Coordinates of C-alpha atoms in Angstrom, one line a residue:
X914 CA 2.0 -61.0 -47.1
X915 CA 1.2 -57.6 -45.3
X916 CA -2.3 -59.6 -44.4
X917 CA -0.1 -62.7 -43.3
X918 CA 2.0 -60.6 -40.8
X919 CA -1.0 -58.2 -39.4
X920 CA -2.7 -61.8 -38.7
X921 CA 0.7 -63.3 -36.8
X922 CA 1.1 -60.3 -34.8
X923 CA 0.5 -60.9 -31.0
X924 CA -2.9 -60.2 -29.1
X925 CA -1.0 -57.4 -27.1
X926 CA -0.1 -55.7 -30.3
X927 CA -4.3 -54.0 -30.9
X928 CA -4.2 -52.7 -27.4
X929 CA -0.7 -50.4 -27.7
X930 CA -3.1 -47.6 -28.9
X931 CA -4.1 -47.3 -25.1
X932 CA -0.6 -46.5 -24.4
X933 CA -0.9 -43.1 -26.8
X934 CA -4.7 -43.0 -24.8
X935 CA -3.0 -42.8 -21.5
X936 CA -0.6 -40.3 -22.8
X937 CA -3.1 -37.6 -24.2
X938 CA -5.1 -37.7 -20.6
X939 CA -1.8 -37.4 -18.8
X940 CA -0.9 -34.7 -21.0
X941 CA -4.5 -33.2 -20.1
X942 CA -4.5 -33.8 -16.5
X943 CA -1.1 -31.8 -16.6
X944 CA -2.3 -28.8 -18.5
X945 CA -5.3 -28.9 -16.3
X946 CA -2.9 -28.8 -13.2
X947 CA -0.6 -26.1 -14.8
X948 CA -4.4 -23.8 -15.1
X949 CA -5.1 -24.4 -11.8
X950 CA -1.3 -23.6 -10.6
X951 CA -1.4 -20.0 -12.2
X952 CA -5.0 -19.1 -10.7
X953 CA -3.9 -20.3 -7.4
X954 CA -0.6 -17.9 -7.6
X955 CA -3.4 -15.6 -8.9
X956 CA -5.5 -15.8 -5.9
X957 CA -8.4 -16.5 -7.9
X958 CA -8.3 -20.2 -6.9
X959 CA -7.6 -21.4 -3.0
X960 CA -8.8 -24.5 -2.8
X961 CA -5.5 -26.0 -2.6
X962 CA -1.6 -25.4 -2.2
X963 CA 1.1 -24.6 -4.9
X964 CA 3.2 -27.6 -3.2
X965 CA 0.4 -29.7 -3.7
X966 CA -0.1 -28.7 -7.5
X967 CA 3.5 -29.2 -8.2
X968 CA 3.7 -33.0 -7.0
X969 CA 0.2 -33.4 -9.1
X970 CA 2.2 -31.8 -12.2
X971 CA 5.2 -34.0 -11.4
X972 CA 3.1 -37.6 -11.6
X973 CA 1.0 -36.2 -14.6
X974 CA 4.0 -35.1 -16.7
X975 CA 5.9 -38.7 -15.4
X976 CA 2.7 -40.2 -16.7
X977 CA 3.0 -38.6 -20.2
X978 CA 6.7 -39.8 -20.6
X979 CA 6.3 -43.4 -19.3
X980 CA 3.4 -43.8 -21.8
X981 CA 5.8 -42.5 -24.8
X982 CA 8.2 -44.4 -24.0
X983 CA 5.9 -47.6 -23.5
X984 CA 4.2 -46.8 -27.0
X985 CA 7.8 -46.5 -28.3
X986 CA 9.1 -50.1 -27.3
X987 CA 5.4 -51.7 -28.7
X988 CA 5.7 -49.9 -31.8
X989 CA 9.6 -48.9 -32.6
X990 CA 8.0 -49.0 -37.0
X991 CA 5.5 -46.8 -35.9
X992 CA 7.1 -44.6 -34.6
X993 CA 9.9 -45.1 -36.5
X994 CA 7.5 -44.1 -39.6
X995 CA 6.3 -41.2 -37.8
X996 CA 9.4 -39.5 -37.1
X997 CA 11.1 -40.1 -40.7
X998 CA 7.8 -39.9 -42.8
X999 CA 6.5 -36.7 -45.2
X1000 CA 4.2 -35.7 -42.3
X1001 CA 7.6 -35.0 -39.5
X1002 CA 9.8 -33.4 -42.4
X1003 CA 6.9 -30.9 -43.3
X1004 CA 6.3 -30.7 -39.7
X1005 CA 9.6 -30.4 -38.0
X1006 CA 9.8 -26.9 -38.8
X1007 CA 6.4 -25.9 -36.9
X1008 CA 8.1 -28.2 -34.2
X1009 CA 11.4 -26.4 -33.9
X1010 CA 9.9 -23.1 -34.0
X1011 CA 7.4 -23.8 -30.8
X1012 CA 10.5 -25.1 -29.1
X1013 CA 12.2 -22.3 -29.5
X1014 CA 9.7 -20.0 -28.5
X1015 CA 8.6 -22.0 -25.4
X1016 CA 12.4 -22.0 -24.7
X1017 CA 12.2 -17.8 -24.9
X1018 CA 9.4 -17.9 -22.6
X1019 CA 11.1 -20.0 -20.1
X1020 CA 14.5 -18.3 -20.2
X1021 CA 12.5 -15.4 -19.6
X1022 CA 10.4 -16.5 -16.7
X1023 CA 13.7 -17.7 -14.6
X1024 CA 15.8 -14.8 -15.6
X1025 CA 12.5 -12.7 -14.6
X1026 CA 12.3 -15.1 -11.0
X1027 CA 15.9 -14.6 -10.2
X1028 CA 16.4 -11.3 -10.7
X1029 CA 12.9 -9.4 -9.5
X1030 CA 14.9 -6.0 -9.0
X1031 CA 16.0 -5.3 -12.4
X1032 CA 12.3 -5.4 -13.7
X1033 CA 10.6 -2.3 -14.2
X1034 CA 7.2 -2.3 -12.1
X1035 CA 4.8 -0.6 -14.2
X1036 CA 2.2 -1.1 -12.0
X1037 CA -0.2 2.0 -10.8
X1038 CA 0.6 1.4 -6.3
X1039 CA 3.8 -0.4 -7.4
X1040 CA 2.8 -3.5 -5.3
X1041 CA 6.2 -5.1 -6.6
X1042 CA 8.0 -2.7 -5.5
X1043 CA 8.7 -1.5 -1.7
X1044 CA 7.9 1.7 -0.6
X1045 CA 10.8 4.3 0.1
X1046 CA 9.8 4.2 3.4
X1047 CA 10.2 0.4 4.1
X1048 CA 13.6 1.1 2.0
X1049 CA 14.5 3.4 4.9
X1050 CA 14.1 1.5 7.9
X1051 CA 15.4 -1.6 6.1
X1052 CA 19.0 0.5 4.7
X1053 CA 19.2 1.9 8.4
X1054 CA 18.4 -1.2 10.8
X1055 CA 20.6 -0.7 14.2
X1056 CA 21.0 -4.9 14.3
X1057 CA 20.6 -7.5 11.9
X1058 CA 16.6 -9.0 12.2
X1059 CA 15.9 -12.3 11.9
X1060 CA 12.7 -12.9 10.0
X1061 CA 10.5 -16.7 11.5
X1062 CA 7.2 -17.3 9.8
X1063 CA 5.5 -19.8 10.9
X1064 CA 3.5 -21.8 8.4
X1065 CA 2.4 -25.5 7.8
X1066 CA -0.8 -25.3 5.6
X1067 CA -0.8 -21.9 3.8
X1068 CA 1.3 -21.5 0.6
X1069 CA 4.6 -20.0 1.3
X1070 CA 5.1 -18.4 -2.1
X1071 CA 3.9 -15.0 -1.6
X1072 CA 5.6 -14.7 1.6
X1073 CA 9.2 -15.7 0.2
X1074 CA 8.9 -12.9 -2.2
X1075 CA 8.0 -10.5 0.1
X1076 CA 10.7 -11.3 2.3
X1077 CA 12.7 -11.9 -0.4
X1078 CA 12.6 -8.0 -1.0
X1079 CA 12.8 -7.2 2.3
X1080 CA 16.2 -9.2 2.5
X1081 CA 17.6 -7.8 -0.7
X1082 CA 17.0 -4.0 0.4
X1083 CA 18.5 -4.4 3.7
X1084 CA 22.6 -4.7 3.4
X1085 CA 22.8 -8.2 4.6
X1086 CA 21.3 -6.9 7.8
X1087 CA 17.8 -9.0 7.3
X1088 CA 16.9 -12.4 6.6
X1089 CA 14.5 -15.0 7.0
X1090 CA 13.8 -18.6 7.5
X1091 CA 9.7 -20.6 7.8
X1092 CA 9.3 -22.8 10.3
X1093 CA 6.7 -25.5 10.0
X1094 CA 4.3 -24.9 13.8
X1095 CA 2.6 -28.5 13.0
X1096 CA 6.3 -30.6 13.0
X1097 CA 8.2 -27.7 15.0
X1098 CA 5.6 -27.1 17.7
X1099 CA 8.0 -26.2 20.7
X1100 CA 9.6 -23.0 18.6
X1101 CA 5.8 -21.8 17.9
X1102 CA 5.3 -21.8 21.6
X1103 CA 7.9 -20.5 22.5
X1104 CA 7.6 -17.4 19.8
X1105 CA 4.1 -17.5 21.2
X1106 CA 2.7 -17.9 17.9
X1107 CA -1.2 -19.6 18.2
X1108 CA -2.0 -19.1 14.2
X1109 CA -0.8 -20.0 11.0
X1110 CA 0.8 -17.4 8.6
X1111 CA 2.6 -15.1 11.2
X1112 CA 5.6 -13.6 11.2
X1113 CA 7.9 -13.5 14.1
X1114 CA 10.7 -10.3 13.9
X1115 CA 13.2 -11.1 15.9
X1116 CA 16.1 -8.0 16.6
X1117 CA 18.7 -8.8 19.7
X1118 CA 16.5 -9.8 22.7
X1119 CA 13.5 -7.8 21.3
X1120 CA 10.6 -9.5 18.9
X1121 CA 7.4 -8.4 17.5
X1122 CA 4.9 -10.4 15.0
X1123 CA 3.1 -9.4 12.5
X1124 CA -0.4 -10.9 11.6
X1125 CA -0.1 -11.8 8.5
X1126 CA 2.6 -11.6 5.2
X1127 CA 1.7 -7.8 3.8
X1128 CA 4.6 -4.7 3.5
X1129 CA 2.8 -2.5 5.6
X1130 CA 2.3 -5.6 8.9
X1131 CA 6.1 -6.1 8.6
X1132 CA 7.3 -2.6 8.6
X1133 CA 4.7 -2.0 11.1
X1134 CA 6.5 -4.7 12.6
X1135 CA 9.9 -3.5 12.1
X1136 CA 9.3 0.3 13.1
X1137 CA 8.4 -1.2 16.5
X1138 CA 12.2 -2.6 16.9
X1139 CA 14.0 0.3 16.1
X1140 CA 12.0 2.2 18.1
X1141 CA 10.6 0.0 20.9
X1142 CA 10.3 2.6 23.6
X1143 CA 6.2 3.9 23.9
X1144 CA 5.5 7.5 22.6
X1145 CA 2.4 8.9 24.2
X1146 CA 0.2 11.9 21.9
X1147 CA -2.7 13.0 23.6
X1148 CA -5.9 14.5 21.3
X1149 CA -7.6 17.2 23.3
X1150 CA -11.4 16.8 23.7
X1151 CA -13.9 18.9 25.6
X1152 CA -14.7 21.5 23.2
X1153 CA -16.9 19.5 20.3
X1154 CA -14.2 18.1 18.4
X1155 CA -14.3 15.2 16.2
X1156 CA -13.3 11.8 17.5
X1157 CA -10.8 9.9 17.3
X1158 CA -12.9 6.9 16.6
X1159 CA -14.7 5.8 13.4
X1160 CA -17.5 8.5 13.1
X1161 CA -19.1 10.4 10.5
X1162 CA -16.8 13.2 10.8
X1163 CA -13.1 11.6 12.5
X1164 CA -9.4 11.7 13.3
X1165 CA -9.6 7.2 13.0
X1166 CA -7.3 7.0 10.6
X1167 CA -4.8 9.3 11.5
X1168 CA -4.9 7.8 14.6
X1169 CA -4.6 4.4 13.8
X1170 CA -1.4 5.4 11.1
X1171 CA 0.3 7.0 14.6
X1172 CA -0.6 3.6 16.6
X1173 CA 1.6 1.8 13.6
X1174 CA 4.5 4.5 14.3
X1175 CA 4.6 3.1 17.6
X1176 CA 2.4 5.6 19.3
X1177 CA 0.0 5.3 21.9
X1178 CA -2.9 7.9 20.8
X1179 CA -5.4 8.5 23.6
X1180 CA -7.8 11.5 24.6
X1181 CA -7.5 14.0 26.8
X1182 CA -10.0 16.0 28.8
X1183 CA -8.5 18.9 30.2
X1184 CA -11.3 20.5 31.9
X1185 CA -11.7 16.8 33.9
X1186 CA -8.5 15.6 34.5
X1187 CA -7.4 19.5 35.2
X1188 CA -3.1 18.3 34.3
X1189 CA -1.2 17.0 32.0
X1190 CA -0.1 13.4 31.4
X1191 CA 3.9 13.3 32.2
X1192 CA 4.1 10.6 29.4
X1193 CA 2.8 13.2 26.7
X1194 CA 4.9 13.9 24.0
X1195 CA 2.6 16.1 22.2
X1196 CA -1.1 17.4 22.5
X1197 CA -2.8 17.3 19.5
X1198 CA -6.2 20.0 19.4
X1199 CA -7.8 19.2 16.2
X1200 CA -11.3 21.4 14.7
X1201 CA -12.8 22.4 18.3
X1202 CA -15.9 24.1 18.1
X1203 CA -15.9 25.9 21.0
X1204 CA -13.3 27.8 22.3
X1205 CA -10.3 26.0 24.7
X1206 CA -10.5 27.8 28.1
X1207 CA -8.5 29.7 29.9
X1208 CA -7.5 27.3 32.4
X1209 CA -7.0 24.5 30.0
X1210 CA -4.6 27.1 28.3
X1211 CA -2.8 28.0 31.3
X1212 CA -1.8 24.2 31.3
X1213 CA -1.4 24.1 27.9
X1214 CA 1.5 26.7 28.0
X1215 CA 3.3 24.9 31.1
X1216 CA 3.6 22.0 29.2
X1217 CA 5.3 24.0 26.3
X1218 CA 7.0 26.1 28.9
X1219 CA 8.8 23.0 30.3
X1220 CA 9.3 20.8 26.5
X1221 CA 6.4 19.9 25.4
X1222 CA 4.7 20.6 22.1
X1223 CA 0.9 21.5 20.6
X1224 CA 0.0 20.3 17.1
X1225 CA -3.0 23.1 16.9
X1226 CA -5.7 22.7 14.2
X1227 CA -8.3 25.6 14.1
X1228 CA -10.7 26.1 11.6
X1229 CA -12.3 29.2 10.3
X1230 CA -14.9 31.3 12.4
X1231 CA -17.5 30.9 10.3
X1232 CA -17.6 27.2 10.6
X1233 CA -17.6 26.8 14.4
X1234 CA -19.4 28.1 17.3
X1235 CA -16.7 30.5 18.4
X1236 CA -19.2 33.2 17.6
X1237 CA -17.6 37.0 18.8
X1238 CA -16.1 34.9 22.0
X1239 CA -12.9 35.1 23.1
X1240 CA -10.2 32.4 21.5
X1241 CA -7.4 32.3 24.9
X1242 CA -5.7 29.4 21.9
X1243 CA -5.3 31.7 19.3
X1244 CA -4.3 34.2 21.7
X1245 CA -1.6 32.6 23.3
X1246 CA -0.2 31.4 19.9
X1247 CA 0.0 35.1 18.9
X1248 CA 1.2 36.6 22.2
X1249 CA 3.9 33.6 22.8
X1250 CA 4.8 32.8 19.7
X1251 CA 4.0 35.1 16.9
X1252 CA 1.9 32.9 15.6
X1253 CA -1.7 34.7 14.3
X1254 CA -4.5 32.6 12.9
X1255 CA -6.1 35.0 10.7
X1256 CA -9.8 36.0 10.7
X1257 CA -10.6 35.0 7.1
X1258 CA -11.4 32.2 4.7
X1259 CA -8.8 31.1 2.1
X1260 CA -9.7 31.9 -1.6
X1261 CA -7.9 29.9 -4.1
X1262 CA -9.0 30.2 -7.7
X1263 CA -5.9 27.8 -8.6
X1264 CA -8.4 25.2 -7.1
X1265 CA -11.4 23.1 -8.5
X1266 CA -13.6 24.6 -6.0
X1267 CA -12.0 27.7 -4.9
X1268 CA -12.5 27.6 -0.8
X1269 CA -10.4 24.3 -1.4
X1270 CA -6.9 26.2 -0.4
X1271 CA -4.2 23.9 -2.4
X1272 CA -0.3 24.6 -1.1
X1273 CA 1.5 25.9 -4.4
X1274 CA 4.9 25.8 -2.3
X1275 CA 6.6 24.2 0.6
X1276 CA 9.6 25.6 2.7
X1277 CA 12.6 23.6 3.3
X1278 CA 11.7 21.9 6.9
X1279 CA 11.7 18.4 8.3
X1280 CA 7.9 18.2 8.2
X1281 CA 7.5 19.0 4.4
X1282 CA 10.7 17.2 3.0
X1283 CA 8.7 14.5 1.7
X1284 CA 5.7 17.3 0.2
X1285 CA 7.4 17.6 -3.3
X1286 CA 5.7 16.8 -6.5
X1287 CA 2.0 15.5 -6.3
X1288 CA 2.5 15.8 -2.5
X1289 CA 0.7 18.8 -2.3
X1290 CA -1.8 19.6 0.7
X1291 CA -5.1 20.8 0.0
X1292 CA -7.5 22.2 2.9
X1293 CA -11.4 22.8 2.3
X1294 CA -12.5 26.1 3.6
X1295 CA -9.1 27.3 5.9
X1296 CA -8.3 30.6 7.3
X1297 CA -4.3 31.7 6.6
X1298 CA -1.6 32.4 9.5
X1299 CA 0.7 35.0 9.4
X1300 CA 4.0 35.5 11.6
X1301 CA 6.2 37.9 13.6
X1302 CA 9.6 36.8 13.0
X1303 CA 11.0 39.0 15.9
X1304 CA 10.2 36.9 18.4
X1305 CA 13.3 36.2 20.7
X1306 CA 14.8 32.6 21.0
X1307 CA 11.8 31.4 18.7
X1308 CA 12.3 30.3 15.3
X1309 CA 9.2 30.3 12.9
X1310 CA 8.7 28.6 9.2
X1311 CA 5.8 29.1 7.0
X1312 CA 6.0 25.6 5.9
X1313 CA 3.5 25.4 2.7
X1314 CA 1.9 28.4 0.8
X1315 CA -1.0 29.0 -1.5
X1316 CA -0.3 30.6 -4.4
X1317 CA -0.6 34.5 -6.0
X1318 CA -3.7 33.4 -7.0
X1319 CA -5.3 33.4 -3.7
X1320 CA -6.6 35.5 -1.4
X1321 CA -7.8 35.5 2.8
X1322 CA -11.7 36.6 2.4
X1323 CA -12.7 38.5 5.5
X1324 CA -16.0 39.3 4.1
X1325 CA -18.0 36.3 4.9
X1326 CA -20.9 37.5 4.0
X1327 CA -20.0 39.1 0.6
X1328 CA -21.0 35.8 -1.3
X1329 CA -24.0 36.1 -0.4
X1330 CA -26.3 36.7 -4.0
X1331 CA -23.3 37.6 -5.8
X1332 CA -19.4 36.0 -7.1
X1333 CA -16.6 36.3 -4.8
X1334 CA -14.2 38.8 -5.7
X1335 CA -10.9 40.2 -4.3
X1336 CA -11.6 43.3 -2.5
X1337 CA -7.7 44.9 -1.7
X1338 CA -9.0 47.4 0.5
X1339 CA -10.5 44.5 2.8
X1340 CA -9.1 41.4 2.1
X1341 CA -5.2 39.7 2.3
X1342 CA -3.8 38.6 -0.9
X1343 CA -1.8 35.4 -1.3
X1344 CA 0.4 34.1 -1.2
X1345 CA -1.1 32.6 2.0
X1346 CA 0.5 30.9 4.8
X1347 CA -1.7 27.4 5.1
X1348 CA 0.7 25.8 8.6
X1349 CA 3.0 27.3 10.2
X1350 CA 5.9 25.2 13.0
X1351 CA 7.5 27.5 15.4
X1352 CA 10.9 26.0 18.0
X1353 CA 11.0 27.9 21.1
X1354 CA 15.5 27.7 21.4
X1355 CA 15.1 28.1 25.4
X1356 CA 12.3 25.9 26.5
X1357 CA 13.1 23.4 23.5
X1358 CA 8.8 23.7 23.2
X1359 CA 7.3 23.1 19.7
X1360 CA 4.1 23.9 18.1
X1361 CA 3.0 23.3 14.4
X1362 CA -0.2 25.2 13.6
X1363 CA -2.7 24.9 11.1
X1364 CA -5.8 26.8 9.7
X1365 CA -7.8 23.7 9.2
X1366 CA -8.6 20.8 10.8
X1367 CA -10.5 18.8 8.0
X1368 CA -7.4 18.0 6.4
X1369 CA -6.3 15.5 8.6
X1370 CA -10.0 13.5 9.1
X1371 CA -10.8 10.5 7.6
X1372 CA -12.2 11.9 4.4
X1373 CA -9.2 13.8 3.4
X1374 CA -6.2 12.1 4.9
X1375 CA -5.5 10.1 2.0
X1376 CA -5.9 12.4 -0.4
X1377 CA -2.2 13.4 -1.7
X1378 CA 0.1 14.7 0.8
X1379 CA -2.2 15.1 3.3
X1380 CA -2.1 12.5 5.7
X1381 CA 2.0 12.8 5.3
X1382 CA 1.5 16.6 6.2
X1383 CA -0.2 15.6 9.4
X1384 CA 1.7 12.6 10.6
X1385 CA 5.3 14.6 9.8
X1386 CA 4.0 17.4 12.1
X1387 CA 3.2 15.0 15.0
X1388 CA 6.6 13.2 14.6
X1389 CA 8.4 17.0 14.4
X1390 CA 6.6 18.1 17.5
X1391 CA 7.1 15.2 19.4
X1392 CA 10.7 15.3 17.8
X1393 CA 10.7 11.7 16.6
X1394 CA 12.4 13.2 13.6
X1395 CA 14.1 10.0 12.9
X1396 CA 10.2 8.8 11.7
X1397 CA 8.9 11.2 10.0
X1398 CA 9.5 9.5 6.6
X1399 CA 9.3 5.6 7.6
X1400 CA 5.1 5.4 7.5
X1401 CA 3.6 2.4 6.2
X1402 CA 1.9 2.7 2.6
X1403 CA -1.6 1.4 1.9
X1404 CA -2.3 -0.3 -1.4
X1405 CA -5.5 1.1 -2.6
X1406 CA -8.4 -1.1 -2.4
X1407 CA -9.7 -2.5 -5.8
X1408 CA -12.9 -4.6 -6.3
X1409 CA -13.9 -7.3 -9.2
X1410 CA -16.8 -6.4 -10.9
X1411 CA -18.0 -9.6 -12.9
X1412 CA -19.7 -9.8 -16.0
X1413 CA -22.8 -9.3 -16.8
X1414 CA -25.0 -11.8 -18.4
X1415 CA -24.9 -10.3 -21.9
X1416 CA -21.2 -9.9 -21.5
X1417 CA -21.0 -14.1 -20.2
X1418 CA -23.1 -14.9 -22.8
X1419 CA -20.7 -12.8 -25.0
X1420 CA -17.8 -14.5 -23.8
X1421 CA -19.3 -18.4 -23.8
X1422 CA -20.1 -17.5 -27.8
X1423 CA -16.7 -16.3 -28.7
X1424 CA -15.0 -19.2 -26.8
X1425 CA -16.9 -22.3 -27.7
X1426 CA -18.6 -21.4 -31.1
X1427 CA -17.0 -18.6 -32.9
X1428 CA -13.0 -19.3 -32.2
X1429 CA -13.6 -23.3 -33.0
X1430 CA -16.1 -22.4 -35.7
X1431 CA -13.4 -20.3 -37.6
X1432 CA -10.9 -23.1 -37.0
X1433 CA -13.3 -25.5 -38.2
X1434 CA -14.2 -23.9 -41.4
X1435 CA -10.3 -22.7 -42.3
X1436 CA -9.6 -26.7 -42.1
X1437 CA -12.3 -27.4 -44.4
X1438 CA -12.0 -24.9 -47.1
X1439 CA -8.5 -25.9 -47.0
X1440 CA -9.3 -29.5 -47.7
X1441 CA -11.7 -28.3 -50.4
X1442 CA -9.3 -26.2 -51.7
X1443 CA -6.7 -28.6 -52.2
X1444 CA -8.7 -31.3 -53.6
X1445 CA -9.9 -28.7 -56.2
X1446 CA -6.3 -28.8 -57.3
X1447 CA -5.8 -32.1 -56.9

């Protein structure tokens, strides 16, 4: 009879299989897509977009059902069979149990999606976290800013999160919206906007746009509202010292983390130009090698006379041309101000390398309120100031100190064929002033001094508090108080180093022969093993 009724059955009826065929490739094509989806977010993958990916996953997994479903009105005893049989009551346990913990993992993702800020980001730059500094500017915005970005192509994901945290840190005083520049042209040329992925700022009748969707363009971008009025610092040049373009030795980066302050940072020949700019709102002399004339210092100390301010960097003797000639600077800081730069070379033995001075301490001060913890400054080979606190209508402040364990070596030659030692008949024991910021009450003048200049170039201004120390003092002297905590962090720079060939060939093994292999040979002992005892 069973051979009767498989023999009546219609044509139609030995081609349902196809239906479960269709099925397992949809369900294939849709894992594929949900691979591709995560390397995309991943940036590993940018072929495509994630809005693209997601209407792909929505046809794949549409696919999958309607050929269930199909499969299921061909064959209700089938699957009927299947769902009752010994195979689904053994089984349904397996089945609830990956339910369940898919149903974890997806709880978890949305609650995880929805509520970003309650995570803990245990990552080493904490990328998923906004700097204090962006906190700043966003908790103390002057106007509510209105946040455009203009994108058609690009993937909007990353942005929305960024701005997302952006919004969520400001009191209600920042959001957002994208605008499409391909459907909504006008509003793109009107925001002036002439490329995809930019992002207008928009605060009262002021704007500014940032290139691209990063923390450190948008509070670039955002510093530049709240403070939209130009600040001018002037680096002195004449006298050998480094530039303030890339070079071997430099001041690039420094200057380029003043430029996204706001500031206009340009040079400044004294002995040519022989004044001045009125615009400057502080002169910045960093590592010359020769000695700033006399003229140039008459100038200098007009300027400070009538409000303006010197951010002076001098290094040791020994490493610059000075020779036994005069130093009108350092003389004029002493005379003036109280201010003495010290004819020595800092000994620290709580360094690595000991004529690496390291500040052990900071004072309380606007310019070192941010130096606590692993903020510390450290100076290679700097001479110490000292002070005369008697100086009328002048306030002075060590602001960061070496520790006991240091000394100012006046001996320069006393290392020569033999170890460095303390000699307290000759030399100045520590603890050593490293900067010192003096406030002239009457003229309102300012001047920050330092016994090194190397501190603030390119190949130390990242290290630790360093770059901080140097940017705070420009902002102090140029009283821009207001700034000296909101500067822009920079992720550091990773690279992906791929595999080798042993460690692909490695890989490829584990992956298609090994894993399988094991699988392969558990199912098979397993069958032997039961047919033993059966």
């Amino acid at each position: 009879m069973a051979i009767m009724a498989k023999k009546n059955q219609p044509t139609w009826h030995r081609y349902t299989f196809m239906a479960l065929v269709i099925a397992g490739l949809a369900l294939l094509f849709t894992v594929g897509v949900l691979l591709t989806r995560g390397l995309l977010v991943t940036n590993i993958f940018t072929g495509t977009t994630v809005e693209t990916l997601d209407r792909l996953l929505m046809i794949g997994a549409g696919v999958f059902v309607l050929a269930i479903a199909i499969y299921g009105l061909l064959e209700p005893e089938k699957v009927r069979g299947a769902l009752t049989g010994r195979q689904a009551k053994y089984g349904s346990n397996a089945i609830i149990m990956t339910i369940a913990f898919l149903g974890i993992l997806i709880v978890g993702n949305v609650l995880t999606y929805q509520n970003p800020k309650r995570l803990a980001d245990t990552t080493e730059d904490r990328i998923n976290t906004l700097a204090p500094e962006t906190i700043q500017a966003l908790e103390t915005l002057p106007e509510p800013v209105t946040a455009v970005a203009f994108y058609s192509t690009l993937s909007t994901e990353s942005a929305t999160d960024l701005l997302e945290k952006f919004r969520s840190n400001s009191k209600g005083m920042f959001s957002y919206q994208f605008v499409n520049p391909d459907t909504n042209p006008v509003a793109a040329r009107e925001a002036g906007i002439t490329g995809d992925g930019k992002i207008m700022l928009v605060m009262g009748d002021r704007k500014e746009i940032a290139a691209f969707a990063s923390e450190t363009e948008l509070t670039k971008a955002l510093i530049k509202l709240i403070n939209p009025e130009p600040r001018a610092v002037y680096f002195l040049t004449g006298h050998g010292e480094p530039s303030i373009d890339a070079g071997d030795v430099s001041f690039s980066v420094a200057k380029q983390t003043l430029e996204s302050k706001n500031y206009t940072v340009n040079s400044l020949n004294l002995l040519a130009e022989n004044k001045i700019p009125e615009d400057a709102l502080a002169i910045v002399i960093a590592g010359p090698m020769k000695p700033v004339s006399d003229g140039e210092v008459k100038l200098l100390k007009q300027y400070v006379d009538a409000g303006g301010s010197l951010v002076v960097m001098e290094n040791p003797i020994p490493i610059t041309d000075f020779g036994t000639s005069p130093d009108p600077l350092a003389k004029y800081l002493s005379t003036d101000w109280g201010i003495t730069l010290t004819d020595d070379i800092i000994i620290d033995l709580n360094s690595q390398q000991p004529l690496n001075a390291v500040s052990a301490s900071a004072t309380q001060h606007p310019i070192t309120q941010n130096l606590t913890g692993n903020y510390i400054v450290t100076m290679p080979q700097a001479r110490s100031l000292s002070i005369q606190p008697d100086k009328e209508n002048i306030t002075l402040t060590e602001l960061i100190m070496t520790s006991t364990n240091s000394w100012g070596e006046t001996n320069f030659t006393s290392g020569e064929g033999s170890q460095i030692s303390f000699d307290p008949e000759t030399d100045i024991p520590g603890p050593l002033a490293m900067a010192v910021a003096g406030e002239n009450a009457s003229t309102k003048g300012r001047v920050v001094v330092f016994g090194n200049s190397l501190f603030a170039s390119d190949q130390a201004f990242d290290y630790l508090g360093n770059g901080n120390m140097f940017i705070n003092s420009v902002d102090w002297a140029a009283e821009q108080e207001d700034l000296i905590n909101i500067t822009p962090n920079t992720p550091k720079t990773r690279t992906f180093l791929p595999p080798s060939q042993w460690q692909w060939y490695v890989i490829l093994c584990g992956t298609v022969f090994i894993l399988p292999g094991i699988t392969i040979l558990s199912g098979i002992y397993t069958w032997w093993a039961r047919r033993r005892q059966g």
